CSV table of C-alpha atoms in Angstrom, one decimal:
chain,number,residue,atom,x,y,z
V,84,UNK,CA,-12.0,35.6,-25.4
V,85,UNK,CA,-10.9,34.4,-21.7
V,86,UNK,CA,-13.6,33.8,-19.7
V,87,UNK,CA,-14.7,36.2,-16.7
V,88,UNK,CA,-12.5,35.9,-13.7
V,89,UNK,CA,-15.6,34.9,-12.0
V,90,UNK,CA,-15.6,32.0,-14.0
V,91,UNK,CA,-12.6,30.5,-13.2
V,92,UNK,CA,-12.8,27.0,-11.2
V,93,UNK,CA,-12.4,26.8,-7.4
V,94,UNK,CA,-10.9,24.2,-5.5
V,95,UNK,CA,-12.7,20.7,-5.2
V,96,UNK,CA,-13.1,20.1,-1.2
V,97,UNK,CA,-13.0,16.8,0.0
V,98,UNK,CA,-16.1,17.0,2.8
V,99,UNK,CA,-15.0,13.4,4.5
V,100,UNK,CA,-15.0,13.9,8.0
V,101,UNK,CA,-11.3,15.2,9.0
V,102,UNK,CA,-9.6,15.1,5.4
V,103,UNK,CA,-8.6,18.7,4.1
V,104,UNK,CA,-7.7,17.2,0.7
V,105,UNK,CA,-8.8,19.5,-2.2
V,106,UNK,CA,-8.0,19.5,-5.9
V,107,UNK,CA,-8.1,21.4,-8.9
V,108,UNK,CA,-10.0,19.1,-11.1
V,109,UNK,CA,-13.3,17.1,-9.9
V,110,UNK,CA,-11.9,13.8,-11.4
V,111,UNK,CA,-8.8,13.7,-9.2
V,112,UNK,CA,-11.3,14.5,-6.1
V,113,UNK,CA,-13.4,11.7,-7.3
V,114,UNK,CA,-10.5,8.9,-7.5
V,115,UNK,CA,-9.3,10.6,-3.9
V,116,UNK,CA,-13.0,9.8,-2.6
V,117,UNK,CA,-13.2,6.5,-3.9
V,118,UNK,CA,-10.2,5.8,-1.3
V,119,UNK,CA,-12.6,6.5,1.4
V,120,UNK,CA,-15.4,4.7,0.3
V,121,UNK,CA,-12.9,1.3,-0.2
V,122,UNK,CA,-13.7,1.6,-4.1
V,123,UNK,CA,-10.5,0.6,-6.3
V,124,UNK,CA,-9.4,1.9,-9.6
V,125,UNK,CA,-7.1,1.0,-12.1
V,126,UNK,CA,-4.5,3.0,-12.8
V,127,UNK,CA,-2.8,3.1,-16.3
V,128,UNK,CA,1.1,2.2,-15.9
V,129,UNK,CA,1.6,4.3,-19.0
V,130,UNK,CA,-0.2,8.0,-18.1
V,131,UNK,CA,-1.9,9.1,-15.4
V,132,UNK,CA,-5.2,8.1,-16.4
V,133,UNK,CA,-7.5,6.0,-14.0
V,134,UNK,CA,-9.9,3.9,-15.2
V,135,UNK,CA,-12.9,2.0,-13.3
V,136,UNK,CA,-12.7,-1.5,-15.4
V,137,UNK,CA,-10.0,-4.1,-17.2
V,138,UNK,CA,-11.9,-4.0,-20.4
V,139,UNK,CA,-11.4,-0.3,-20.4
V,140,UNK,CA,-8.2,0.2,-19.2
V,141,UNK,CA,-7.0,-2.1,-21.7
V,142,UNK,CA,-8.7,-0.1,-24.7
V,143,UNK,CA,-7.5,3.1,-23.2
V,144,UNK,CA,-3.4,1.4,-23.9
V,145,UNK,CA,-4.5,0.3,-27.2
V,146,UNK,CA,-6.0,3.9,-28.0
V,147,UNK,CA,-3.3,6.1,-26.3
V,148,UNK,CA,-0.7,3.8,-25.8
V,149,UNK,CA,-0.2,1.6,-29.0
V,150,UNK,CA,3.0,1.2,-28.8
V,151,UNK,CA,2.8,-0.7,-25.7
V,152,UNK,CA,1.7,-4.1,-24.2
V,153,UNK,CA,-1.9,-4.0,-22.6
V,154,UNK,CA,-2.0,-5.2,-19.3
V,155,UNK,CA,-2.5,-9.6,-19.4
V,156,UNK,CA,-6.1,-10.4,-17.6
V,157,UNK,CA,-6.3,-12.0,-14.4
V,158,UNK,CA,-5.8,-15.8,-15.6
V,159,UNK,CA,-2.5,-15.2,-16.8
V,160,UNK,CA,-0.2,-13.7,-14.2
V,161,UNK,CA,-1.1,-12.3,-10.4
V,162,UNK,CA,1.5,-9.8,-9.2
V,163,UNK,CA,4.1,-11.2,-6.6
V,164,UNK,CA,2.0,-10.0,-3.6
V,165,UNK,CA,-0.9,-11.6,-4.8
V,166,UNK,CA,1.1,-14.5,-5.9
V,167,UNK,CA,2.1,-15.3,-2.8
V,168,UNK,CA,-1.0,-14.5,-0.6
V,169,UNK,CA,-3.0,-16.7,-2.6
V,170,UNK,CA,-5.5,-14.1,-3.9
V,171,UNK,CA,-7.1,-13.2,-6.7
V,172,UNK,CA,-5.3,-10.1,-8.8
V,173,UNK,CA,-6.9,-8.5,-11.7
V,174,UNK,CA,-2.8,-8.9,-13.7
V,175,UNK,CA,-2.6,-5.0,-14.3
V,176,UNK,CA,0.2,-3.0,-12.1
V,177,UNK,CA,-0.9,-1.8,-9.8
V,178,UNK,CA,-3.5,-4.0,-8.8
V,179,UNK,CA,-6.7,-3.4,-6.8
V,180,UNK,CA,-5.3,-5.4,-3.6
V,181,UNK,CA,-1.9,-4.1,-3.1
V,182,UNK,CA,-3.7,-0.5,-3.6
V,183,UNK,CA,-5.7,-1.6,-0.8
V,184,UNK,CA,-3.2,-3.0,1.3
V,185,UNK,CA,-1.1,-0.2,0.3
V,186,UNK,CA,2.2,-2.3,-0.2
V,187,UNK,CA,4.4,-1.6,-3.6
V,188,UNK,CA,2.6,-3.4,-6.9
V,189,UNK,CA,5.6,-5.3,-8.7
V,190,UNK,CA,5.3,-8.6,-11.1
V,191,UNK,CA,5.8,-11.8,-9.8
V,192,UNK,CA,8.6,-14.1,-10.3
V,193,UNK,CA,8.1,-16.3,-13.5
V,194,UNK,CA,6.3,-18.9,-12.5
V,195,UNK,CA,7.1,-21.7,-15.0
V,196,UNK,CA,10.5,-22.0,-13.5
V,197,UNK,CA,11.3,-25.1,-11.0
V,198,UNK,CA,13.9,-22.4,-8.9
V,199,UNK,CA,13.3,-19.0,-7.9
V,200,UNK,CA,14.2,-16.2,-10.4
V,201,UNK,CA,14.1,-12.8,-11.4
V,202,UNK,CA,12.3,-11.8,-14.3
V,203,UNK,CA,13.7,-8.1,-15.6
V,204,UNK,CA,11.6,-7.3,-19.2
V,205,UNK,CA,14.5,-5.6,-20.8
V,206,UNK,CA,15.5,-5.0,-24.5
V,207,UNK,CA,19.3,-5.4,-23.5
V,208,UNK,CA,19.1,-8.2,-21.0
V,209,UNK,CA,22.2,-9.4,-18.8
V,210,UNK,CA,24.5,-12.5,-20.6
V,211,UNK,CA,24.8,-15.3,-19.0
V,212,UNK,CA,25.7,-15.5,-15.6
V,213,UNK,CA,27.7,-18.2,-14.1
V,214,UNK,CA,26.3,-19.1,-10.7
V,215,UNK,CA,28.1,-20.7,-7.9
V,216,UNK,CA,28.3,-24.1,-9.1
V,217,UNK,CA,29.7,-23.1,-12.7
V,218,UNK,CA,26.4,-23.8,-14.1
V,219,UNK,CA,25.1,-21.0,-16.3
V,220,UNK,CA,21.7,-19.1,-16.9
V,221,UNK,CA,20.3,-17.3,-20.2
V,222,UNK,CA,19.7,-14.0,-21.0
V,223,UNK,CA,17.1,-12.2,-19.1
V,224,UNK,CA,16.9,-14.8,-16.3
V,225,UNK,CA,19.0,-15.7,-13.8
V,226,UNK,CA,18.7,-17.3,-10.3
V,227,UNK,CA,19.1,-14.7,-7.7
V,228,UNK,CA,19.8,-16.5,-4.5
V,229,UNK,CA,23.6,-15.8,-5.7
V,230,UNK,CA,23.4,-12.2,-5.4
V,231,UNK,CA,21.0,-12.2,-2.1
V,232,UNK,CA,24.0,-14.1,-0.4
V,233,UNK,CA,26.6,-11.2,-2.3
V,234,UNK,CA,24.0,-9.1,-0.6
V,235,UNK,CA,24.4,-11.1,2.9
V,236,UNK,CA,27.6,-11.7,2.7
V,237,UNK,CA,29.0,-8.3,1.4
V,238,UNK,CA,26.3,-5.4,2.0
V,239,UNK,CA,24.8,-6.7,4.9
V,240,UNK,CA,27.3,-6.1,8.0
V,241,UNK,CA,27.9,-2.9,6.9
V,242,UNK,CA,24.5,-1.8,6.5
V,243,UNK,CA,22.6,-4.7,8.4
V,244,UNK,CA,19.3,-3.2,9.0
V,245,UNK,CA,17.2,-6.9,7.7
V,246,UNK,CA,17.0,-9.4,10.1
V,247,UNK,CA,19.0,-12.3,8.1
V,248,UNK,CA,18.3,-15.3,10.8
V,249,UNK,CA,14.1,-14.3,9.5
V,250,UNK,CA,14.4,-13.5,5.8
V,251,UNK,CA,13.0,-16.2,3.6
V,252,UNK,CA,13.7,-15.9,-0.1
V,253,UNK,CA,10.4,-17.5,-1.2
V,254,UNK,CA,8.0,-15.6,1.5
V,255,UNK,CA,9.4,-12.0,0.9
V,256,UNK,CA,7.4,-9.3,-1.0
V,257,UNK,CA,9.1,-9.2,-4.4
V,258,UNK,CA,9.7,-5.5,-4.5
V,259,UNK,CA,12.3,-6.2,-1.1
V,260,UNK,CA,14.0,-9.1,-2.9
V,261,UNK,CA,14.3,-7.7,-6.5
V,262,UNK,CA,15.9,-4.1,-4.1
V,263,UNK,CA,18.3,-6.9,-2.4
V,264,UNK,CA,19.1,-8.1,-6.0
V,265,UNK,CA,19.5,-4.9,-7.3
V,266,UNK,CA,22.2,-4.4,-4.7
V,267,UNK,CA,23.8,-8.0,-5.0
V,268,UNK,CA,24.3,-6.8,-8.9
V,269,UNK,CA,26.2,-3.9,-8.0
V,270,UNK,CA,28.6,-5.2,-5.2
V,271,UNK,CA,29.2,-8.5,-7.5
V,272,UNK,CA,31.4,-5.0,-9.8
V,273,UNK,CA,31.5,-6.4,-13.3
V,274,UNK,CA,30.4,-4.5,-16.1
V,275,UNK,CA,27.6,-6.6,-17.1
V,276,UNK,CA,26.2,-6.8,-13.1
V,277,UNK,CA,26.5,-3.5,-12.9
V,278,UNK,CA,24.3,-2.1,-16.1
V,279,UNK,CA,21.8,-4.5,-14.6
V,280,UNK,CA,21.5,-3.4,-11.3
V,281,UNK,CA,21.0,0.2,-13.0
V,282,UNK,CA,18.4,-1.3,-15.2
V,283,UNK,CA,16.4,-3.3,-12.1
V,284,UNK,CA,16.9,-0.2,-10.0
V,285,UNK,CA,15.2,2.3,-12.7
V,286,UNK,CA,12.4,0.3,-12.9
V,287,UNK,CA,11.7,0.0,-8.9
V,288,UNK,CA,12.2,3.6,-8.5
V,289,UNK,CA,9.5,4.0,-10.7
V,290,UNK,CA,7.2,1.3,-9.3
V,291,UNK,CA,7.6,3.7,-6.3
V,292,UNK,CA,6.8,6.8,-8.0
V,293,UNK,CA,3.9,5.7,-9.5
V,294,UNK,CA,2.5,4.5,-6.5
V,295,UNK,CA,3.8,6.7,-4.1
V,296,UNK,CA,0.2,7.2,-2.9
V,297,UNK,CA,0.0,3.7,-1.4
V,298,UNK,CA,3.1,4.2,0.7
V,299,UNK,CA,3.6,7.9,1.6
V,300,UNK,CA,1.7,10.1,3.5
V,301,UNK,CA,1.8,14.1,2.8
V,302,UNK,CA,0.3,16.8,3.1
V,303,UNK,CA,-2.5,16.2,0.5
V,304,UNK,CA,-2.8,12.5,2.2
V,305,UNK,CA,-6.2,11.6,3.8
V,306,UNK,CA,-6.3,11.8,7.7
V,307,UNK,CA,-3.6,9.2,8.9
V,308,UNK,CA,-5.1,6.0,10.7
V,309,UNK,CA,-2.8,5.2,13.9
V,310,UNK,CA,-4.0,1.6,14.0
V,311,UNK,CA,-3.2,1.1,10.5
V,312,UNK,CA,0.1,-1.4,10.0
V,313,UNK,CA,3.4,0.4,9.2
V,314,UNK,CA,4.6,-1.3,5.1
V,315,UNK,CA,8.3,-2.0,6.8
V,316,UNK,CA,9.4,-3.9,3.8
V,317,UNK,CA,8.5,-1.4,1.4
V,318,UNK,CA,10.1,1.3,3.4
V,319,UNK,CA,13.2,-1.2,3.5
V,320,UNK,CA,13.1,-1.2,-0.1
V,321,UNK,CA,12.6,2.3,-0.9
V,322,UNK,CA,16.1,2.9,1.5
V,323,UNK,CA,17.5,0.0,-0.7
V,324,UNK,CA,17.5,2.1,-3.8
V,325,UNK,CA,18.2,5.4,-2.1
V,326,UNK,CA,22.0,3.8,-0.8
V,327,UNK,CA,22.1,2.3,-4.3
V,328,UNK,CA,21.7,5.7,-5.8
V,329,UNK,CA,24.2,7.3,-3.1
V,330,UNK,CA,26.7,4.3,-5.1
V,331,UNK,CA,25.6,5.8,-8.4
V,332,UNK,CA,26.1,9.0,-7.6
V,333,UNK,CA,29.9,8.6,-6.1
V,334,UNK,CA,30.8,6.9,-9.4
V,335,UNK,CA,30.3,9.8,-10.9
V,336,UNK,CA,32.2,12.2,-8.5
V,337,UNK,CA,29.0,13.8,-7.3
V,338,UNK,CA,29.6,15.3,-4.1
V,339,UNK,CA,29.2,18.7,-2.9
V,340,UNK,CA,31.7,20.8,-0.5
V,341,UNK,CA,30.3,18.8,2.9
V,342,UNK,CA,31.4,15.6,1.0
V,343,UNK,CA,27.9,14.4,0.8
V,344,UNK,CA,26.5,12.9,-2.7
V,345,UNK,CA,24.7,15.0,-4.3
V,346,UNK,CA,21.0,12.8,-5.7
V,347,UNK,CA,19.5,13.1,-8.7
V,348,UNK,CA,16.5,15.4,-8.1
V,349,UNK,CA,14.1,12.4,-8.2
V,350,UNK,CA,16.3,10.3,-6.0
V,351,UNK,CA,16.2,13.4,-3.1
V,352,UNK,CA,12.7,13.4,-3.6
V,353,UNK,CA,12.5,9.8,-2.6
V,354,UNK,CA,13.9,10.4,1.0
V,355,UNK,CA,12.4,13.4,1.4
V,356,UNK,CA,9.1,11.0,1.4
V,357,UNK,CA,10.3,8.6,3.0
V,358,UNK,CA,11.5,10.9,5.8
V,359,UNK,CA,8.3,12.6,6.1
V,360,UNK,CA,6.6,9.5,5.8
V,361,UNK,CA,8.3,8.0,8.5
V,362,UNK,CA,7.8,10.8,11.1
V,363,UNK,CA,3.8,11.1,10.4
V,364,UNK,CA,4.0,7.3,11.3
V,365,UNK,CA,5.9,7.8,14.4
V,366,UNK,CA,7.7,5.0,13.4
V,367,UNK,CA,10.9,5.6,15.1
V,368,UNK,CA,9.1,6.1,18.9
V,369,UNK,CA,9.6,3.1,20.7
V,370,UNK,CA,6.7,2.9,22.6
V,371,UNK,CA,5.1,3.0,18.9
V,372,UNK,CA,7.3,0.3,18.1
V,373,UNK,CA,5.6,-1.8,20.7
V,374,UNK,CA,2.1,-1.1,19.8
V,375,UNK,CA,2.6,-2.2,16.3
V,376,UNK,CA,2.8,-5.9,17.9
V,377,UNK,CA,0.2,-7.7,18.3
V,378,UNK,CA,-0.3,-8.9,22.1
V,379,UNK,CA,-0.2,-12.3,21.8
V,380,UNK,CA,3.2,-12.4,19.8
V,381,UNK,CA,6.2,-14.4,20.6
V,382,UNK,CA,8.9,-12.2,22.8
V,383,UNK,CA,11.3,-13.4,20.0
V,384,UNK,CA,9.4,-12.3,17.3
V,385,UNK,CA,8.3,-9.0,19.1
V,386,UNK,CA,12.2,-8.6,19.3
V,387,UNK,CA,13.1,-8.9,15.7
V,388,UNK,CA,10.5,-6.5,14.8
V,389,UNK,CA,11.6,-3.8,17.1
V,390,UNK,CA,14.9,-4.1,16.4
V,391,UNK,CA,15.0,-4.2,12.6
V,392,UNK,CA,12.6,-0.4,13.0
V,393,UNK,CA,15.6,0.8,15.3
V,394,UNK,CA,18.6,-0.6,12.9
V,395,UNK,CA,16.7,0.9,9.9
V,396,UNK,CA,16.3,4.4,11.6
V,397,UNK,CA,20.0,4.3,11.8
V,398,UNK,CA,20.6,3.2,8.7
V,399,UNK,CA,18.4,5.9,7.2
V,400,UNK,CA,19.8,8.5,9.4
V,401,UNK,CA,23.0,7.6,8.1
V,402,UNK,CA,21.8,8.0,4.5
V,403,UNK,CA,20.5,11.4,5.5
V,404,UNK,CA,24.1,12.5,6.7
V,405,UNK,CA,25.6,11.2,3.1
V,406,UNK,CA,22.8,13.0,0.9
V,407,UNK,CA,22.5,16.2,-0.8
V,408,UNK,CA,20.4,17.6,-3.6
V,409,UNK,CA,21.4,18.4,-6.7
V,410,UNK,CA,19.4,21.5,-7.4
V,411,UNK,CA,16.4,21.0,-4.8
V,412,UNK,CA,16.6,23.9,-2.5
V,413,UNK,CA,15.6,22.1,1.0
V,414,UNK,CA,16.4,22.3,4.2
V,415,UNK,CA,18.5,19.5,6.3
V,416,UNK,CA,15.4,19.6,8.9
V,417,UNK,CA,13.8,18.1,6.4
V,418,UNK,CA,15.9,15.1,6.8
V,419,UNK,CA,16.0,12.9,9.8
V,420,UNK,CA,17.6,13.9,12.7
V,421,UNK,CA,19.3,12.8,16.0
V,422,UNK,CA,16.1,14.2,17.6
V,423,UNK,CA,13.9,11.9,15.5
V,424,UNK,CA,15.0,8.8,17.0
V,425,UNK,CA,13.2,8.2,20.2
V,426,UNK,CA,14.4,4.8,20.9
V,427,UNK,CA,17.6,3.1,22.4
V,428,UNK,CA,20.5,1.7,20.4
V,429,UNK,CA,20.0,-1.6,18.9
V,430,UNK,CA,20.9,-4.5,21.0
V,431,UNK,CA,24.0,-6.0,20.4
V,432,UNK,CA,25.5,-7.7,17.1
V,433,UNK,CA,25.6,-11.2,19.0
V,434,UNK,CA,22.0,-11.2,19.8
V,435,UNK,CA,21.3,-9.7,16.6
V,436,UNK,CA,22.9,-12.2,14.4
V,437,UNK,CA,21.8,-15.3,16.8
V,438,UNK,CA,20.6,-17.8,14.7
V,439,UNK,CA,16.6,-18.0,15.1
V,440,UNK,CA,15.4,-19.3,18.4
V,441,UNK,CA,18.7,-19.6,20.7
V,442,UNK,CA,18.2,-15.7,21.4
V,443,UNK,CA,18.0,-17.3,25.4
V,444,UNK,CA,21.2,-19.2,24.7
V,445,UNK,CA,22.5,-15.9,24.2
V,446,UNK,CA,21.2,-13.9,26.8
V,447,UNK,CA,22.0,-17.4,29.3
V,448,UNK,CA,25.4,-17.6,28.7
V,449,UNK,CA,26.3,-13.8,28.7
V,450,UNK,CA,25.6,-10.7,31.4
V,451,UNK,CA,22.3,-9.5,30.1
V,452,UNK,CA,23.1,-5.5,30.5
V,453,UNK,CA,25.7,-6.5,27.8
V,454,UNK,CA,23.6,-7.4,24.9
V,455,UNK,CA,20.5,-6.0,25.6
V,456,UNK,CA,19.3,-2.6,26.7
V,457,UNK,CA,16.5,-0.9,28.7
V,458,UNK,CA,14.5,0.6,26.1
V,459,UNK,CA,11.7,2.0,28.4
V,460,UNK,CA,13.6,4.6,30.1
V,461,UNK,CA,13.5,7.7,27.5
V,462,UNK,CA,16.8,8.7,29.5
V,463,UNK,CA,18.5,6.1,26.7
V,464,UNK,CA,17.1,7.4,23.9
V,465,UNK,CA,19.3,9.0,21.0
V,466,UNK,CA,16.9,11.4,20.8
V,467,UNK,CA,18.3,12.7,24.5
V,468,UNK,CA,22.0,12.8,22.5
V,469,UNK,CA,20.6,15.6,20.5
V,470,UNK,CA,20.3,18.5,23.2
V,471,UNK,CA,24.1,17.7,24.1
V,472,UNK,CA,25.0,17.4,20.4
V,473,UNK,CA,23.5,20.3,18.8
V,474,UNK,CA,23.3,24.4,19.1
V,475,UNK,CA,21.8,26.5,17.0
V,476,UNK,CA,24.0,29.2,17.7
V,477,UNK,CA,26.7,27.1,16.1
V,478,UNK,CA,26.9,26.5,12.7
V,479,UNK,CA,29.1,23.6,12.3
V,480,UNK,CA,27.3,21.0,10.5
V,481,UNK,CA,28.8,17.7,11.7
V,482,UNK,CA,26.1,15.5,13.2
């Protein structure tokens, strides 16, 4: 016999001060309060179970998981966040730290190695893969600087949204490099590089599923903190895979009658966030751009950071104009428009591509109105473009 209607649960309320968060279930309220009180939990990478301590997340696999490998402890293997800050990691993904910092949890490179690699744990790893000096690497491994330079080289000036003069290989967060890797794989065009860049792209898309939480904000997110620091390089990644699934998806013919791609739902899903994301950041408001800097920065560096925001605004509006969903039934507003971008076009491709620190070399030998703009008038902002550009009484979709 059902129980009275009286009976029935009501919503859990979260009573922080200016958090609406509610939930059907008084555990899910708890883990979202633990958020605000800094308390970490440890999510199981198989379910969506949360537990509170390694022992037990480790008997919770073993019980409900057997099948699967229980998370190593901490003095085997930090993640490669933790790996390269230097701090301690408890070895399960996610980890407490990067759910603090709220950056993407991914493993770290294999240590025992004397170059940097790329560790995939697959049951059908890549062969061998000759590198440039005719040299070759084993199965699962292989170096990746060869496919960051395909990804330089190749991907880069048509999409060039990372500031290459800045990147360091051994200093990037290793869910950005593995996303640059994943892309080398694809544009290298064989066979072999191609099933696995699909293998290495499955596996970040769901690293950012499963902890989407650390890196999107929506509607069920706590109240957004302005002062908090925007996760560029996982938003850089997340875009990474998106244009690698727009690739997917036109090898198979997947295009709708507007000759966009047409996403897996999943893959939609993923820009939606990110869009949304984005605009509850105001990360594509230049004067928001500025205050993300600290005060006493270098000019240079102050540059590069602005400029990469606006290039990847671009880039993702671009992506935006090349996607459609399969099935999902949601609206282009929901995507990034011209009227999102508050900001100037990027400065130009000579500046841009100066090699680090002759930026005044640049700017000496040249007439400074052509390579760099006034971003500070709003007058020169694309965002003014879209009042010209657009008329809802027309319904030609072509910007």
């Amino acid at each position: 016999m059902s129980p009275p209607a009286d009976n029935v649960p009501s919503w859990f309320q979260c009573d922080y001060p200016d958090c609406n968060a509610k939930y059907r279930r008084k555990e899910h309220l708890n883990r979202h309060l633990n958020h605000h009180k800094g308390k970490s939990n440890l999510a199981c990478p198989y379910c969506e179970s949360v537990l509170t301590r390694n022992d037990l997340l480790r008997r919770h696999i073993r019980t409900y998981h057997p099948q699967q490998e229980a998370p190593p402890s901490r003095k085997f293997k930090a993640c490669g966040a933790c790996h390269a800050r230097k701090v301690r990691c408890e070895g399960v993904i996610p980890c407490n730290a990067c759910q603090r910092r709220g950056v993407i949890c991914v493993p770290a490179e294999d240590k025992n190695t004397s170059e940097q690699q790329i560790w995939i744990d697959d049951p059908h790893p890549l062969p061998s893969v000759p590198t440039v000096d005719g040299s070759v690497h084993n199965a699962s491994r292989w170096i990746a600087h060869d496919y960051i330079d395909i990804y330089f080289d190749a991907f880069h000036p048509v999409w060039p949204f990372l500031h290459r003069s800045t990147f360091d290989f051994t200093k990037e967060p290793c869910v950005l490099v593995q996303s640059l890797v994943a892309i080398g794989l694809w544009v290298k065009g064989t066979q072999e590089t191609r099933d696995a860049s699909l293998r290495l792209h499955r596996k970040l898309c769901s690293a950012f599923y499963a902890q989407r939480d650390q890196w999107c904000i929506s509607d069920s997110s706590p109240r957004y903190n302005t002062n908090t620091s925007w996760p560029i390089t996982t938003f850089q990644s997340v875009l990474l895979n998106i244009i690698l699934a727009l690739f997917i998806s036109g090898e198979n013919s997947s295009m709708d009658l507007s000759m966009r791609c047409r996403l897996p739902d999943d893959r939609y899903e993923l820009l939606v966030a990110l869009v949304q994301t984005c605009r509850r950041r105001g990360i594509f408001s230049y004067p928001n751009m500025l205050l993300q800097q600290e005060d006493n920065a270098p000019l240079p560096l102050v540059y590069t950071n602005v400029e990469e925001i606006k290039r990847f605004g671009l880039a993702l509006y671009k992506v935006c104009r090349l996607s459609a969903s399969s099935t999902l039934n949601v609206g282009r507003n929901d995507l990034l428009t011209l009227a999102d971008l508050s900001f100037c076009m990027p400065d130009s491709d000579e500046l841009w591509n100066a090699p680090l620190g002759t930026e005044a070399a640049v700017l000496n030998k040249s007439d400074s109105s052509t390579v760099a703009r006034d971003n500070g008038d709003p007058k020169n902002w694309i965002s003014q473009a879209s009042a010209l550009l657009h008329d809802e009484r027309v319904g030609f979709d072509w910007i």
